[in-house]
PDB file of C-alpha atoms in Angstrom:
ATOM      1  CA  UNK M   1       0.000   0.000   0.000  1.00 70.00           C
ATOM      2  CA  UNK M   2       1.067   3.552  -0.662  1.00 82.00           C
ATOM      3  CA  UNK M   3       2.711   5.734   2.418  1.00 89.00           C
ATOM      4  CA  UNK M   4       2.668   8.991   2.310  1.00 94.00           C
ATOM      5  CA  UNK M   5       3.794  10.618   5.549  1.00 96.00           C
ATOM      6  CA  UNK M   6       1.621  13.774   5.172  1.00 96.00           C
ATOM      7  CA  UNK M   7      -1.586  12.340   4.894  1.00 96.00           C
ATOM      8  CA  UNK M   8      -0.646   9.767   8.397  1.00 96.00           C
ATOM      9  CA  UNK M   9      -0.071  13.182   9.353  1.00 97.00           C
ATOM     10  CA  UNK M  10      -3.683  14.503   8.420  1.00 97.00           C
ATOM     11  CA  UNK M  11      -5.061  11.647   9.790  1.00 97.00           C
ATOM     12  CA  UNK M  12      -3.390  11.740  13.008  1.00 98.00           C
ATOM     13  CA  UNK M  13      -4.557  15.107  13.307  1.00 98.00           C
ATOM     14  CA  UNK M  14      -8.417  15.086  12.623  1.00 98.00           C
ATOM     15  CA  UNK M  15      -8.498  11.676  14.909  1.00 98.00           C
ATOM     16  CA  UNK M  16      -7.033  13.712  17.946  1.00 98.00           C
ATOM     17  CA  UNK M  17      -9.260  16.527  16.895  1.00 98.00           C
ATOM     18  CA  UNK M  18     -12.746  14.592  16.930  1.00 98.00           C
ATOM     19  CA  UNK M  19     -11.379  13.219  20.251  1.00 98.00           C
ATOM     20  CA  UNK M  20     -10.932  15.977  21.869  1.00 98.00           C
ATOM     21  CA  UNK M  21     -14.503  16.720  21.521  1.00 98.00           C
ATOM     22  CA  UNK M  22     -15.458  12.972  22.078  1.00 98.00           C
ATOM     23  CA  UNK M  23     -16.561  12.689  18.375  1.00 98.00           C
ATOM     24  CA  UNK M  24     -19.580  14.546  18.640  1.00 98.00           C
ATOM     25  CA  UNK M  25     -20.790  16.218  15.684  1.00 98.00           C
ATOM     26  CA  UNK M  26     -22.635  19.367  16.779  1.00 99.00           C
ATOM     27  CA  UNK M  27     -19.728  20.232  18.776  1.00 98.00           C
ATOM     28  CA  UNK M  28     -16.871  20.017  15.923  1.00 98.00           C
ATOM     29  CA  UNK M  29     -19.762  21.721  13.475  1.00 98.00           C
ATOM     30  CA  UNK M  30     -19.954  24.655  16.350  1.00 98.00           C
ATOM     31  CA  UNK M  31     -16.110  24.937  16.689  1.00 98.00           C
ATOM     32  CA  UNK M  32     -15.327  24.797  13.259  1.00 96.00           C
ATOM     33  CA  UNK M  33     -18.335  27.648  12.594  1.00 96.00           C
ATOM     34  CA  UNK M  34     -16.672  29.576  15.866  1.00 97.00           C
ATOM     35  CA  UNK M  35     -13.389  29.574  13.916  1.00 95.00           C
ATOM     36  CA  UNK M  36     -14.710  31.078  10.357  1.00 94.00           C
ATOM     37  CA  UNK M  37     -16.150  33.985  12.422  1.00 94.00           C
ATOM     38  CA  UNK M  38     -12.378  34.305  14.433  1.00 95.00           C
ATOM     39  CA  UNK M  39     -10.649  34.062  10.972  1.00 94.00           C
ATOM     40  CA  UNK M  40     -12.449  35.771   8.393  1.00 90.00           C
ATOM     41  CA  UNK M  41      -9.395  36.830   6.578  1.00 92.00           C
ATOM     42  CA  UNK M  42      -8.612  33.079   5.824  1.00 88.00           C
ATOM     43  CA  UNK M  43     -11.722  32.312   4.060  1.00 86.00           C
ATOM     44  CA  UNK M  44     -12.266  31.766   0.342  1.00 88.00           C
ATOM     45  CA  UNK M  45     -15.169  33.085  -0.773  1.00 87.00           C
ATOM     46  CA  UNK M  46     -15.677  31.871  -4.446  1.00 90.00           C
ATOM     47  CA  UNK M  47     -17.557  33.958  -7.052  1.00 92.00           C
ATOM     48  CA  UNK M  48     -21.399  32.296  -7.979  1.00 91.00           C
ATOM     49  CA  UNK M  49     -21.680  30.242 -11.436  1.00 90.00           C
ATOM     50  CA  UNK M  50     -24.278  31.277 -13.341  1.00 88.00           C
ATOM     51  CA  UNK M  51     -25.639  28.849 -16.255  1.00 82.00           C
ATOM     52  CA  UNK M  52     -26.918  30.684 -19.673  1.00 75.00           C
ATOM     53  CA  UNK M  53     -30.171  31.508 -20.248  1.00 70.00           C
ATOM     54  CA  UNK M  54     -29.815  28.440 -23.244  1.00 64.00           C
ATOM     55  CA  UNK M  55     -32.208  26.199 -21.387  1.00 60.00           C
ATOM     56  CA  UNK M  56     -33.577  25.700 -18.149  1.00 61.00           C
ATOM     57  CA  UNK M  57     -34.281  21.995 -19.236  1.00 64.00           C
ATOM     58  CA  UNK M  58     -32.218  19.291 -17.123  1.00 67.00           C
ATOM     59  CA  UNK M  59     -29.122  18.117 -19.311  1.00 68.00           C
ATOM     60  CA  UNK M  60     -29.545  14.931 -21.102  1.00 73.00           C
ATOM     61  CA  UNK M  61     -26.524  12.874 -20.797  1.00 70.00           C
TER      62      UNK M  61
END
C-alpha cells in the first residue's frame, strides 16, 4: 500500500481533533463555525456560477 507521511499526518490530526470533543458532531460543526467567524481573513469566498439563459431543461446525458 502507498505511504505517504503527510496524509498519516492529516489523519493523526483530525483523529485527535474529533477526540478531543469525544466525536460529537454538533460540537466540531460549532467549533469549526466559531473559527470562520475568528478568521475571516482566511476564508475563500468563491464567485457564484451562473448557467446561460440556453435552457432551463435538465441536461440529457
Amino acid at each position: 500500500m502507498y505511504h505517504n507521511e503527510i496524509l498519516e499526518e492529516t489523519h493523526k490530526y483530525r483523529e485527535e481533533y474529533a477526540k478531543s470533543f469525544q466525536y460529537d458532531l454538533r460540537a466540531i460543526f460549532n467549533d469549526l463555525k466559531q473559527k470562520q467567524v475568528v478568521h475571516k481573513d482566511r476564508l475563500v469566498r468563491l464567485p457564484i456560477k451562473r448557467e446561460s439563459n440556453k435552457s432551463t431543461a435538465p441536461k440529457q446525458i
